[in-house]
Coordinates of C-alpha atoms in Angstrom, one line a residue:
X940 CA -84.0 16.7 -125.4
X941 CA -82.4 13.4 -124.8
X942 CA -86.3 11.6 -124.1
X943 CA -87.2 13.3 -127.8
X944 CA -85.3 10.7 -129.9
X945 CA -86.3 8.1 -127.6
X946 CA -89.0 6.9 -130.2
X947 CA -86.9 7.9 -133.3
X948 CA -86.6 4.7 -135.8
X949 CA -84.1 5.3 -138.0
X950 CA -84.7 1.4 -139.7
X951 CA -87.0 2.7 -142.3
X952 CA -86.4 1.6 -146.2
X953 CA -84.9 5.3 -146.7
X954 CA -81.6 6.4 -145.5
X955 CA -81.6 8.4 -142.7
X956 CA -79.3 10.9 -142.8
X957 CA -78.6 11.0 -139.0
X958 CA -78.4 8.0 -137.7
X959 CA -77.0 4.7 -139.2
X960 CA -78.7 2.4 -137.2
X961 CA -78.3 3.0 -133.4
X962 CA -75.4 5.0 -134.0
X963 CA -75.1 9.0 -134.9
X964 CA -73.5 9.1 -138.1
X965 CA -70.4 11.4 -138.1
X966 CA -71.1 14.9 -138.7
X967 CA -74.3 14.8 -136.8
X968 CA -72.4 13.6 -133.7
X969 CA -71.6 16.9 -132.0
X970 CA -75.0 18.4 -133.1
X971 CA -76.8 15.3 -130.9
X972 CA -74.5 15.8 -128.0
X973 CA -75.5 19.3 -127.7
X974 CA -79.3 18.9 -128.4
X975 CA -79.5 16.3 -125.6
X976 CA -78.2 18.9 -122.9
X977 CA -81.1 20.9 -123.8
X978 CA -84.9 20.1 -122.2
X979 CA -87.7 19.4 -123.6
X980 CA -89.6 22.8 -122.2
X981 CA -86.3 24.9 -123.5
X982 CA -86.7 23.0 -127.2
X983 CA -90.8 23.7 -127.4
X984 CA -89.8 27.7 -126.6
X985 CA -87.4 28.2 -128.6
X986 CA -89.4 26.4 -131.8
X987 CA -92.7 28.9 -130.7
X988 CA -90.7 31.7 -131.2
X989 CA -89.2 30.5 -134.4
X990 CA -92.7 30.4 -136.1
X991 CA -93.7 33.8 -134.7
X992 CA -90.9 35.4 -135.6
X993 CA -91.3 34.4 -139.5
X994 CA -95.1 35.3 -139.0
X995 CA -93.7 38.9 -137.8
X996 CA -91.2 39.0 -140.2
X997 CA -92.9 38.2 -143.2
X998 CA -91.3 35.2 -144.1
X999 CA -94.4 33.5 -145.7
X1000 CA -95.9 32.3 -148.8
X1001 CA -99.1 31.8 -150.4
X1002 CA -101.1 28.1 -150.0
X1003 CA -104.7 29.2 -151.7
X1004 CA -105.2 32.9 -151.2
X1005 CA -104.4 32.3 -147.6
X1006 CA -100.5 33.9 -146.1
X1007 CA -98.9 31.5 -144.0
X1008 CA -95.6 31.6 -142.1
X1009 CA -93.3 29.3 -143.9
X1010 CA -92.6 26.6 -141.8
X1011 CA -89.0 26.1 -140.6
X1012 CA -87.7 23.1 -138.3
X1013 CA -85.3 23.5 -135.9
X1014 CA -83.3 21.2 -136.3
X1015 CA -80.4 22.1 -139.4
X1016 CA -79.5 19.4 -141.7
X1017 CA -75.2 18.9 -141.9
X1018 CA -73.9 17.9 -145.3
X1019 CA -69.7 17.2 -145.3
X1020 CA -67.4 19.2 -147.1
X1021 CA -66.4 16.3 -149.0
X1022 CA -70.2 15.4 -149.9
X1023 CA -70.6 19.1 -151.1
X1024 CA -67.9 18.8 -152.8
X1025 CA -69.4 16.3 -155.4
X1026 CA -72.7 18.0 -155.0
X1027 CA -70.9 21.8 -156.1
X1028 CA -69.3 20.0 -159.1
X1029 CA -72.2 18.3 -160.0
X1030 CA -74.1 20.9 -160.2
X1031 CA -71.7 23.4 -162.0
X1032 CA -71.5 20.6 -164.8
X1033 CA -75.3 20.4 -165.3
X1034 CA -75.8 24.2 -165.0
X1035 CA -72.9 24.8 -168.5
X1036 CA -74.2 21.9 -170.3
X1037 CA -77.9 23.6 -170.3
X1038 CA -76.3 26.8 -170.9
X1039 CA -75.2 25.4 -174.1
X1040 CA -77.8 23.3 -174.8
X1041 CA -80.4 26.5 -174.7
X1042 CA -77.9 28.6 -176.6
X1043 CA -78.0 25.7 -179.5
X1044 CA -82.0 25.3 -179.2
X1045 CA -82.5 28.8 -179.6
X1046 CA -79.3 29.1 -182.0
X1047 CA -77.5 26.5 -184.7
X1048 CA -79.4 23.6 -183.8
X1049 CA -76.4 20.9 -183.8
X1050 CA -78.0 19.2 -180.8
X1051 CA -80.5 17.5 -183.1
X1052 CA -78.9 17.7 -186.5
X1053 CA -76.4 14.9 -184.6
X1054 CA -79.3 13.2 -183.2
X1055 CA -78.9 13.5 -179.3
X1056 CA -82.4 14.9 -178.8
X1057 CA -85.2 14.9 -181.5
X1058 CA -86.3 18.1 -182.7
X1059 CA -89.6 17.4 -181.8
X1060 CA -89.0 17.3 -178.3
X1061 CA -88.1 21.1 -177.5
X1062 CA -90.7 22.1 -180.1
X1063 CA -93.5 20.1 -178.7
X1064 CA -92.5 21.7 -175.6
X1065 CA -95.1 24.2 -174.2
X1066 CA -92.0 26.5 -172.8
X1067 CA -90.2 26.6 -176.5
X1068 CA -90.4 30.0 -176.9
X1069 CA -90.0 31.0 -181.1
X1070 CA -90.2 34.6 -179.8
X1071 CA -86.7 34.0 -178.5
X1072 CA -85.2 31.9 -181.8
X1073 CA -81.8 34.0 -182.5
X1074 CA -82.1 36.2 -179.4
X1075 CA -78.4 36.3 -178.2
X1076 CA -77.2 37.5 -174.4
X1077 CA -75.3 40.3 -174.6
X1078 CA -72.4 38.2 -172.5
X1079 CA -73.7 35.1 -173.7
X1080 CA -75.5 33.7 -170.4
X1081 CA -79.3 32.6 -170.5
X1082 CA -78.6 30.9 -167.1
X1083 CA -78.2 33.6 -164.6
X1084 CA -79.7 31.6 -161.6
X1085 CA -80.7 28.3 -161.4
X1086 CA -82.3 25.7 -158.8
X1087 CA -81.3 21.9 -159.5
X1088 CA -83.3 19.8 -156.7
X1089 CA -81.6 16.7 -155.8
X1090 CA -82.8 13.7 -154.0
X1091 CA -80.8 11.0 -151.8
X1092 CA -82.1 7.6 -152.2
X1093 CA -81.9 4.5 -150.1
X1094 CA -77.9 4.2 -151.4
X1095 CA -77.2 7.5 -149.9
X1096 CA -76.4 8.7 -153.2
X1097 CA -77.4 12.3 -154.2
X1098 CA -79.4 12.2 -157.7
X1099 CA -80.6 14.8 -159.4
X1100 CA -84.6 15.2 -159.9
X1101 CA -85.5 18.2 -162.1
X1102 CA -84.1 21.4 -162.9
X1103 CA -85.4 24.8 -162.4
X1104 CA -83.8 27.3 -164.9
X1105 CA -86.7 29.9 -165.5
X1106 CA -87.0 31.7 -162.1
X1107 CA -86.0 29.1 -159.5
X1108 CA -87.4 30.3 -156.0
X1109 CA -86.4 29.6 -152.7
X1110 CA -83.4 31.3 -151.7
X1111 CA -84.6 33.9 -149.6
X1112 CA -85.6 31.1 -147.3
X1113 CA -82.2 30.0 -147.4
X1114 CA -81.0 33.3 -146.0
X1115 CA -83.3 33.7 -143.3
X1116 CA -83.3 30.3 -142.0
X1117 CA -79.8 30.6 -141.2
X1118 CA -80.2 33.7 -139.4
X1119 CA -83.3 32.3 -137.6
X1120 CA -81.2 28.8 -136.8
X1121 CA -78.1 30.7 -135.6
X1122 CA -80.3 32.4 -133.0
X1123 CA -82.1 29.4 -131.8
X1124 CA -79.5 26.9 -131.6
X1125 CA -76.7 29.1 -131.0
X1126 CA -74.6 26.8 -129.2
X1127 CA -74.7 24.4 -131.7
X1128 CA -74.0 26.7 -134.5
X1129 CA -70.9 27.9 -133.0
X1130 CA -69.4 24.4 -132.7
X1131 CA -69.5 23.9 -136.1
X1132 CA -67.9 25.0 -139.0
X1133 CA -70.8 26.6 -141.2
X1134 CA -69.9 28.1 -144.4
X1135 CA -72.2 30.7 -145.2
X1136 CA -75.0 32.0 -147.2
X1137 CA -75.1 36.0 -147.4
X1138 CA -72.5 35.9 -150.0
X1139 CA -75.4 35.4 -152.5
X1140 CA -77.2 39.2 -153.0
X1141 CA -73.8 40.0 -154.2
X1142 CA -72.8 37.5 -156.0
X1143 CA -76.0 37.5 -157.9
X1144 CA -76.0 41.1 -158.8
X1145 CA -72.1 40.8 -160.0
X1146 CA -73.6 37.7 -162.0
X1147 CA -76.8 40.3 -163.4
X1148 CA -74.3 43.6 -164.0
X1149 CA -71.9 41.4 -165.9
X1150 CA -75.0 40.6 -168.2
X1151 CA -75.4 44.3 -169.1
X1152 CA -75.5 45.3 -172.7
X1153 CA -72.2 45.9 -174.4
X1154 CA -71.0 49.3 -173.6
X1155 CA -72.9 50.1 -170.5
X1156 CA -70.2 50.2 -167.6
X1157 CA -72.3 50.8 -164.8
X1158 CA -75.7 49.1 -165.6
X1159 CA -79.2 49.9 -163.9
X1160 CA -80.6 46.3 -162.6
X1161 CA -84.0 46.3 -161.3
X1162 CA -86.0 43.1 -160.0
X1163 CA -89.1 42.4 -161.7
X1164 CA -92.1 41.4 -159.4
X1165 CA -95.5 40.2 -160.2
X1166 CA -96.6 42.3 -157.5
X1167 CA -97.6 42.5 -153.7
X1168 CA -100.1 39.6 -154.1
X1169 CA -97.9 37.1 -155.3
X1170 CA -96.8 34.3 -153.3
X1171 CA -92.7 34.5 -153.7
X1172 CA -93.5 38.4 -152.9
X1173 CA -91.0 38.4 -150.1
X1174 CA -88.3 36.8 -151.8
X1175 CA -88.4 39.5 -154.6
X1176 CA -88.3 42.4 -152.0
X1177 CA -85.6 40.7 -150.3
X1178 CA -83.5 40.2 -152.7
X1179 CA -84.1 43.8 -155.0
X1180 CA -83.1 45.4 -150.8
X1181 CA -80.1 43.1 -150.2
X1182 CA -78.8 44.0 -153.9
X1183 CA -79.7 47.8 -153.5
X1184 CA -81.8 47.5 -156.1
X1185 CA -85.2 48.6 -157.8
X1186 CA -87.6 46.3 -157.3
X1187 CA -90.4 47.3 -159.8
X1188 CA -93.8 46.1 -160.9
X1189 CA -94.8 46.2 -165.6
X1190 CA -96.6 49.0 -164.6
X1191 CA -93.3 51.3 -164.2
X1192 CA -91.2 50.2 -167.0
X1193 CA -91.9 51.3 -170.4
X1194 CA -90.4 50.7 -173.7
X1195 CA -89.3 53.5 -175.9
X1196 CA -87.7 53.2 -179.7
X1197 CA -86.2 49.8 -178.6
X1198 CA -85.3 50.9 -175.2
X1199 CA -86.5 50.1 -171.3
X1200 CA -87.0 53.1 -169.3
X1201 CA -88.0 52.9 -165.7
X1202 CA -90.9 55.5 -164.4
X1203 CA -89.4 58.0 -161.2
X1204 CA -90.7 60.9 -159.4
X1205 CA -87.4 62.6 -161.2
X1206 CA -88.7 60.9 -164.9
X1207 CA -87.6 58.1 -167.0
X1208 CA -84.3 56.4 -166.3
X1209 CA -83.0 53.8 -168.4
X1210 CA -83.2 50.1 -167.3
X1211 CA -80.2 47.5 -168.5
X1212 CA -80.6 44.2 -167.0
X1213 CA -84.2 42.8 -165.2
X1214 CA -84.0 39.9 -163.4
X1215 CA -87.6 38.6 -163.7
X1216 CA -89.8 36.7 -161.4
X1217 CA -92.6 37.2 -163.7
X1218 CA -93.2 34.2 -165.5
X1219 CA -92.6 34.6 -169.7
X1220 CA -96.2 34.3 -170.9
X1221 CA -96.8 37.2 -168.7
X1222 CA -93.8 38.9 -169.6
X1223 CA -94.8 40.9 -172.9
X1224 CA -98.1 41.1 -174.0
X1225 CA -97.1 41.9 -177.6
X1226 CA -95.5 38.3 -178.1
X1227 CA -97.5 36.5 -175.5
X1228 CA -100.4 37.1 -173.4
X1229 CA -102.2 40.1 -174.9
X1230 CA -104.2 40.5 -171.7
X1231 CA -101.5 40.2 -169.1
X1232 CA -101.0 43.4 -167.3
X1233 CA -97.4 41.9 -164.9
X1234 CA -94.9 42.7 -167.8
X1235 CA -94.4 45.5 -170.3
X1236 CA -95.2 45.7 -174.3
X1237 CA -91.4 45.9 -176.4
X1238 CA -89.9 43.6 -173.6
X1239 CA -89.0 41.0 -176.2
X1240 CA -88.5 43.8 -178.8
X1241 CA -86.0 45.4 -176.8
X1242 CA -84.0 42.1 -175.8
X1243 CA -83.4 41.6 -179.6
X1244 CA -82.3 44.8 -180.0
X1245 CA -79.4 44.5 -177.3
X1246 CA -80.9 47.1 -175.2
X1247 CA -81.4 45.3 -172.3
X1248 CA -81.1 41.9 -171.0
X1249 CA -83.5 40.0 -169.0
X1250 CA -82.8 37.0 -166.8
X1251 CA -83.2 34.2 -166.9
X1252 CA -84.0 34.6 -170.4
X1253 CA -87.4 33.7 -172.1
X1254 CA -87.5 30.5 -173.3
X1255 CA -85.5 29.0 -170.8
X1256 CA -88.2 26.8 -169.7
X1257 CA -87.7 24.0 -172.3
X1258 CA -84.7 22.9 -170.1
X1259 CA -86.9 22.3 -167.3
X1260 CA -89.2 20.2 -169.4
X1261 CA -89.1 16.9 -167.3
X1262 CA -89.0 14.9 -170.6
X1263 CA -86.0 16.7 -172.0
X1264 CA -84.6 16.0 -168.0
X1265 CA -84.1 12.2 -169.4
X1266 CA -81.6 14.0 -172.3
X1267 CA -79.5 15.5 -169.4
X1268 CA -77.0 13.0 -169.3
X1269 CA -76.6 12.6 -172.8
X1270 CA -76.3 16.6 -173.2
X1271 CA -73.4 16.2 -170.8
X1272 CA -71.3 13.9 -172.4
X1273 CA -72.6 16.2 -175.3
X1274 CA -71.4 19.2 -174.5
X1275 CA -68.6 18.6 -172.5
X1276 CA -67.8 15.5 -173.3
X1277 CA -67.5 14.6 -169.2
X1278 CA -69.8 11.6 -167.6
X1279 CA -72.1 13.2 -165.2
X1280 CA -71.0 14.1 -161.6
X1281 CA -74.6 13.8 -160.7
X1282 CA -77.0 11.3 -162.2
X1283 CA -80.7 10.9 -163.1
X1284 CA -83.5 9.2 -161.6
X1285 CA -84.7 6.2 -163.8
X1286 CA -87.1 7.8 -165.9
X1287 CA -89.4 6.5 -168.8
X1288 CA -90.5 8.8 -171.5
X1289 CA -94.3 8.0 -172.4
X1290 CA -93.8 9.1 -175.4
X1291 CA -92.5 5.9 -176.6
X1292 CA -94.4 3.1 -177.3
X1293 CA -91.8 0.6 -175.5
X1294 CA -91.9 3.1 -172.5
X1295 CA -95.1 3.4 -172.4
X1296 CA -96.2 -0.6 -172.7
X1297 CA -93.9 -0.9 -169.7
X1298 CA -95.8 1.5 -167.7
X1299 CA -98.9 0.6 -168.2
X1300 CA -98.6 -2.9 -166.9
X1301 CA -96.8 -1.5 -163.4
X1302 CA -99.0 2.1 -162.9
X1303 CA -99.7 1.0 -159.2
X1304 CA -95.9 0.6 -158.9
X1305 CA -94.8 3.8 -160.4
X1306 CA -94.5 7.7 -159.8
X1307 CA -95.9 9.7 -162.7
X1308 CA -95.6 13.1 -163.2
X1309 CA -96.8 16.0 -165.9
X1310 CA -93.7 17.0 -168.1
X1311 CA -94.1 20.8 -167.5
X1312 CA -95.8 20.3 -163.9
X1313 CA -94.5 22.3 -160.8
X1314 CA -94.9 22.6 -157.0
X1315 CA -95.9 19.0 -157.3
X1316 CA -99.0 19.6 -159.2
X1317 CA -100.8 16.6 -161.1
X1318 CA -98.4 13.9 -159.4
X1319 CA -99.8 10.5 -158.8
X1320 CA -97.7 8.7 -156.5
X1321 CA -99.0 4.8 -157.8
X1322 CA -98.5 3.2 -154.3
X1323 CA -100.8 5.4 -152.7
X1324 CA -103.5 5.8 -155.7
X1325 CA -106.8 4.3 -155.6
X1326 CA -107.7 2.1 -158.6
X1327 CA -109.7 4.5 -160.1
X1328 CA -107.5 7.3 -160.0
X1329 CA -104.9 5.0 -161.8
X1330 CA -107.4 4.2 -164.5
X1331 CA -108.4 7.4 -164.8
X1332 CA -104.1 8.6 -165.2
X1333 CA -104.6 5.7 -167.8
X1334 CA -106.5 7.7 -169.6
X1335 CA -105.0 10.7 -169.4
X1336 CA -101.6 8.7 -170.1
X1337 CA -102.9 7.2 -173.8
X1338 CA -104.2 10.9 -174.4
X1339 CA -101.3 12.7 -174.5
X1340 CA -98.3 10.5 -173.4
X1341 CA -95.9 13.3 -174.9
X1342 CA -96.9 15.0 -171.7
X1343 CA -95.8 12.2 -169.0
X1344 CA -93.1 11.0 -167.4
X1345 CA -92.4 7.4 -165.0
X1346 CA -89.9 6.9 -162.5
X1347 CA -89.7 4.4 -159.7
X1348 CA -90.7 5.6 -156.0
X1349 CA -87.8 7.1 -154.7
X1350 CA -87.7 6.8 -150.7
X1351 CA -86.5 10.3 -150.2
X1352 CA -83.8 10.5 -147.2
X1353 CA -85.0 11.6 -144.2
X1354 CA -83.4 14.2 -141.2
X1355 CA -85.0 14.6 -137.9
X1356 CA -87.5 17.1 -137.5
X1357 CA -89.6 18.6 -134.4
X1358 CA -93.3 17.4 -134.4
X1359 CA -96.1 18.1 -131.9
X1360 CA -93.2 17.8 -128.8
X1361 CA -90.9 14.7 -130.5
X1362 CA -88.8 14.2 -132.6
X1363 CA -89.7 11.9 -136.1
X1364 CA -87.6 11.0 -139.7
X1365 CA -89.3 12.8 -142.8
X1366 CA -88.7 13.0 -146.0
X1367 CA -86.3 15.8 -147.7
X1368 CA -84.7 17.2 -150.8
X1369 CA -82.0 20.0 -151.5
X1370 CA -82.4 22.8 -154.0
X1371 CA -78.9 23.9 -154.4
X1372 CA -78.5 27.4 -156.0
X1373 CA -76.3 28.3 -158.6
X1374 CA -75.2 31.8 -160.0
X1375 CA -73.4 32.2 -163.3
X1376 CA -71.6 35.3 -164.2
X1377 CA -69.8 33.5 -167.5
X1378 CA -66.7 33.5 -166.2
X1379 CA -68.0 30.3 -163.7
X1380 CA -70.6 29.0 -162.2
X1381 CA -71.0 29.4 -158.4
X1382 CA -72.8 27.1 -156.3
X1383 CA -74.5 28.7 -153.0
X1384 CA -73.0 26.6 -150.3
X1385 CA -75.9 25.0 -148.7
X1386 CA -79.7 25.6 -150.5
X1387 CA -82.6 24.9 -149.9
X1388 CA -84.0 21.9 -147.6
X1389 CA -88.0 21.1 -148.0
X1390 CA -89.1 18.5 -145.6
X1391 CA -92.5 16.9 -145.9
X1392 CA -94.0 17.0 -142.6
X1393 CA -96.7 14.5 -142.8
X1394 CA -96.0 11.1 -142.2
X1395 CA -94.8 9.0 -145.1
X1396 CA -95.1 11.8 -147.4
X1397 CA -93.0 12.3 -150.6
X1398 CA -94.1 15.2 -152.0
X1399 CA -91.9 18.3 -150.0
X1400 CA -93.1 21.8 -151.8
X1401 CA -94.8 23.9 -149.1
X1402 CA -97.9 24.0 -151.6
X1403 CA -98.1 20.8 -150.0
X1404 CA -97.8 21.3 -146.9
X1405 CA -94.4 21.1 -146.8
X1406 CA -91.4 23.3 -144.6
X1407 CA -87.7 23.4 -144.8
X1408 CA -84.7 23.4 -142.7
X1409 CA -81.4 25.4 -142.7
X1410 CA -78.6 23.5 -144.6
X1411 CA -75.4 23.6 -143.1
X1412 CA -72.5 22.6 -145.2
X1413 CA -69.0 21.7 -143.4
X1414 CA -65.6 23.7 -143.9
X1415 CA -63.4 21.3 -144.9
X1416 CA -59.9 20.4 -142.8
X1417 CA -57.4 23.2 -144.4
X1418 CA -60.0 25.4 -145.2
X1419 CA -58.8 29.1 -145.5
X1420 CA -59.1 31.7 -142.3
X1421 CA -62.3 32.4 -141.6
X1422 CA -63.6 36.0 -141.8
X1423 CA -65.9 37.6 -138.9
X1424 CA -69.9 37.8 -140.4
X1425 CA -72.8 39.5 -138.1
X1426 CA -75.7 37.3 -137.2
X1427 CA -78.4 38.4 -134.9
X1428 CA -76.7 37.7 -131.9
X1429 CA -73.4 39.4 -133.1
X1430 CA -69.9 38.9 -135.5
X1431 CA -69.4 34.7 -135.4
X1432 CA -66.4 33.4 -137.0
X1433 CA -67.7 31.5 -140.2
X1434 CA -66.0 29.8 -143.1
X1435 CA -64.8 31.5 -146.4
X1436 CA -66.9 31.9 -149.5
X1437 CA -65.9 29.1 -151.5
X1438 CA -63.6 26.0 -150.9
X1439 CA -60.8 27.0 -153.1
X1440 CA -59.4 29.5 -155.7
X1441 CA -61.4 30.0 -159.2
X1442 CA -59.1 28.2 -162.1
X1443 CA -59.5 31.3 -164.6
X1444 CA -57.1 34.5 -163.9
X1445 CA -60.0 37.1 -164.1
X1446 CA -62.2 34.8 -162.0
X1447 CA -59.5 35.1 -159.2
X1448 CA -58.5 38.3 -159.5
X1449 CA -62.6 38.9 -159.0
X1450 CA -63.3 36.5 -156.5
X1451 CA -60.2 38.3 -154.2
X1452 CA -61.8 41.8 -155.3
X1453 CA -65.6 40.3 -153.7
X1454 CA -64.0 38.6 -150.4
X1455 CA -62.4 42.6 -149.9
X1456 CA -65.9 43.8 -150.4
X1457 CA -67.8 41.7 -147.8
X1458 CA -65.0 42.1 -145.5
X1459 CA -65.4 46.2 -145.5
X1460 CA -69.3 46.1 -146.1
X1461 CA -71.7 45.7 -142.9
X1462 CA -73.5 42.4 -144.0
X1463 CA -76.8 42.3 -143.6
X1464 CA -77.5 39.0 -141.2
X1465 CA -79.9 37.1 -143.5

C-alpha cells in the first residue's frame, strides 16, 4: 500500500489530520506502518467486499427514492484520548445548557426576561412548538439523545457547527462500521487501543426507561418509525433489536382516556416511553398535521397528562435553529455559568441590519445557510457560486433575512480515504453522540465520521454524496483493564466504557451495575 500515498499532498490550506507535512503525525504512526505492509491488490479486495457486504446487509439509506449502500472508507480516522477528552466535555456542557435552555423556553422564560436571547427569536422559530408550552418530562429530560457535529479547522481546533437535538441520526452507522473495519483491517485494529461503541443500545434504553412516567418500575419502550420506506429505516430496526424492543409504526399505537396502548395479537398493552424518529409535525395529527398518517391522534394529549413520555420531546427543534446556534455560548455562560469547552464558528445573524450590511458586501466570500435547513439543503457555498446564484441568495437574503445565517468558509480537516485505487485528503466532520439519563450525560466514544468524497467538497451528508469512516478513539495511558468484546472475527480485548468514574454516587453505583451487565451479556458485534 506503500505506492498509494505516493501522490498524497498533505500541504493543502486545511489541516490534515494524518500527516504534518512529510511526517505521520503521532497516533497515525502505527496505523501507516501496517497499511504499507499490505499491497495494493490485497487493499482493492478487501474495500470490494466492504461495500458488498453493507449492500447485503442493509446498511443503506435513501438518496432520491433510490437505496444505496452507505458508503464506508476503509481507512478509520484515530482521535487521542486526550483530544477526546476535551471533545467528551465539550460536548456534555453544550448538551445540559440546551437541556435547560428548552426547559425555560417551554417553561418560566428567564432566558429572555434577562435579555440573553430575544423572545422573538424561539417564537419566530418554525420548530417552537406552543403545543408543548408547560409540558414537563416526567424526570425532567427533553434531551434523551443528541448529535453535536463538530468541525476541525485549519488551527486543528475542534469547533462546534450545529446541533441536532430532535432525532439526531447516524449511530447505527457508527456501530456497524466498527464491526465492518475490525474485520477488514484486523491487524490494525488489534494494535491499537480502541474504545468501543456497543455500549450505546444499552445505555440508551437505561437513558429512555429512566424517562418513564412516575410510578411505572418496569416501563414498556417502543421505537417509533416512520415506516419501511424511510431512509434512516435501518437505523430504527437496528436500534428497537439491539434494545429488545418494539419497534412500531402510528398505525399500532392508539390513545385511550389519556393513555398510549400498543396494538398485539394478545390485545392492547400499554406503552410508557417512545423514542421517536418520526419527525413532530407528523407526530399527532390532532395538534399538527391533520393529514399525517406516521403518528397517532392523543400523542400530545397524553404527554401532558404524564402518561407517557416521548423522546426527544416535541419542540425540541428550536435548539437546532442555526440562528439560536449563535446564542450557544452565551446560554453557557448562562446556564452554567462555565466558558465553553467547545466554541462556535463565526456566525452572522441576518437578521440584523449591521449583520446583514456586512454580508452583502462579501456574499462571494461567504457560506450561507437556511436557519432550519438540514442534510445540507439550500447551502450556497459563495466561493463556488455563480454570480447569478448569489444575486438571486440576495434576494432571497433581503426577503426573509430572519431565516439566514453567514459564516466564513471553514476548510474542513481532511483524513485519507481510498479512491478509484489511491489514496487522496477529503474533507470530514464528527457527529459525536450523547445520551442523557439525568443523572449525566454520556458521550458515545467515537461518532460519526462523514467524509466528502468529491474533490474539494465541503458539504459531507451522504444526501450529498457523501460516506463515513469508523472513528477510533484512543485509551488513554492508565486506562482501566480492558474487558473481552466479540467482533466478527471473535472476543478482542477492547478498552472500558468510559475514561473514568461518574462524580455522582448513584451514577457510579449505576455505571458499575452496567459494566457487570455487558460483561455477562453476549454482545451483539455491531
Amino acid at each position: 500500500m506503500k505506492q498509494l500515498f505516493g501522490a498524497y499532498d498533505a500541504r493543502g490550506p486545511a489541516y490534515d489530520e494524518m500527516f504534518a507535512g512529510d511526517l505521520p503525525r503521532e497516533p497515525y504512526a502505527r496505523l501507516l506502518d501496517i497499511l504499507t505492509q499490505l499491497s495494493q491488490a490485497e487493499v482493492s479486495a478487501r474495500v470490494e467486499s466492504l461495500q458488498s457486504g453493507y449492500l447485503d446487509q442493509g446498511v443503506t439509506f435513501d438518496v432520491g427514492g433510490e437505496e444505496r449502500a452507505f458508503p464506508i472508507d476503509i481507512l478509520p480516522r484515530i482521535i487521542e484520548q486526550e483530544q477526546w477528552a476535551a471533545i467528551d466535555r465539550g460536548v456534555q456542557q453544550r448538551v445540559r445548557a440546551l437541556e435547560r435552555f428548552l426547559a425555560d423556553v417551554y417553561g418560566a422564560g428567564e432566558v429572555f426576561t434577562d435579555g440573553v436571547v430575544p423572545r422573538r427569536v424561539v417564537t419566530t422559530s418554525s420548530h417552537y412548538s406552543r403545543a408543548s408550552f408547560g409540558v414537563e418530562a416526567p424526570n425532567g429530560v427533553r434531551v434523551h439523545v443528541a448529535g453535536i457535529d463538530l468541525v476541525r479547522g485549519a488551527d486543528g481546533r475542534f469547533r462546534v457547527l450545529e446541533d441536532n437535538v430532535r432525532t439526531p441520526s447516524g449511530v447505527s452507522y457508527v456501530m456497524t462500521n466498527r464491526r465492518a473495519i475490525s474485520t477488514a483491517l484486523p491487524e490494525a485494529f488489534t494494535e491499537h487501543r480502541v474504545r468501543p461503541v456497543t455500549a450505546y443500545p444499552q445505555r440508551l434504553l437505561a437513558a429512555l426507561r429512566a424517562a418513564a412516567p412516575a410510578g411505572v418500575d418496569d416501563p414498556n419502550v417502543v421505537v417509533l418509525t416512520p415506516g419501511a420506506f424511510n431512509g434512516a429505516y435501518f437505523e430504527h430496526a437496528l436500534l428497537a433489536r439491539t434494545m429488545g424492543v418494539e419497534l412500531v409504526e402510528g398505525r399500532d399505537l392508539e390513545c385511550r382516556r389519556g393513555r398510549v396502548m400498543m396494538r398485539t395479537t394478545s390485545g392492547l398493552v400499554p406503552v410508557h416511553v417512545i423514542y421517536r424518529r418520526v419527525d413532530d409535525e407528523f407526530l399527532d395529527p390532532v395538534h399538527f398535521r391533520a393529514d399525517s398518517l406516521l403518528g397517532c391522534p392523543g400523542l400530545v394529549n397524553a404527554a401532558r397528562a404524564g402518561n407517557v413520555t416521548i423522546a426527544n420531546a416535541i419542540g425540541n427543534g428550536v435548539a437546532d435553529d442555526k440562528l439560536v446556534y449563535t446564542y450557544v455560548p452565551d446560554l453557557i455562560r448562562y446556564y452554567l455559568s462555565e466558558e465553553p469547552v467547545l466554541g462556535n464558528v463565526d456566525t452572522w445573524r441576518l437578521g440584523e441590519a449591521e449583520h446583514r450590511e456586512e454580508v452583502m458586501d462579501r456574499l462571494a466570500e461567504l457560506v450561507l445557510k437556511p436557519v432550519d435547513g438540514s442534510g445540507g439543503k439550500g447551502i450556497v457555498i459563495g466561493p463556488s457560486a455563480s454570480p447569478r446564484e448569489l444575486e438571486e441568495l440576495r434576494g432571497r437574503v433581503l426577503l426573509d433575512p430572519r431565516s439566514w445565517i453567514a459564516q466564513p468558509v471553514v476548510q474542513l480537516s481532511t483524513v485519507p480515504t481510498y479512491l478509484d485505487g489511491a489514496i487522496a485528503p477529503r474533507h470530514v466532520d464528527l457527529r459525536p453522540f450523547a445520551v442523557n439519563d439525568r443523572s449525566r450525560v454520556w458521550v458515545l466514544p467515537g461518532g460519526l465520521t462523514r467524509v466528502a468524497l468529491a474533490e474539494g467538497e465541503l458539504i459531507v451528508n451522504s444526501s450529498r454524496g457523501g460516506g463515513s469512516k469508523d472513528t477510533w478513539v484512543l485509551a488513554g495511558p492508565g486506562a482501566a483493564p480492558r474487558r473481552r468484546e466479540p467482533t466478527a472475527s471473535g472476543p478482542r480485548e477492547i478498552a472500558p466504557l468510559d475514561g473514568g468514574p461518574a462524580a455522582d454516587p448513584r451514577a457510579r453505583q449505576a455505571e458499575q451495575q452496567q459494566q457487570a451487565r455487558d460483561q455477562q451479556r453476549d454482545v451483539h458485534p455491531c
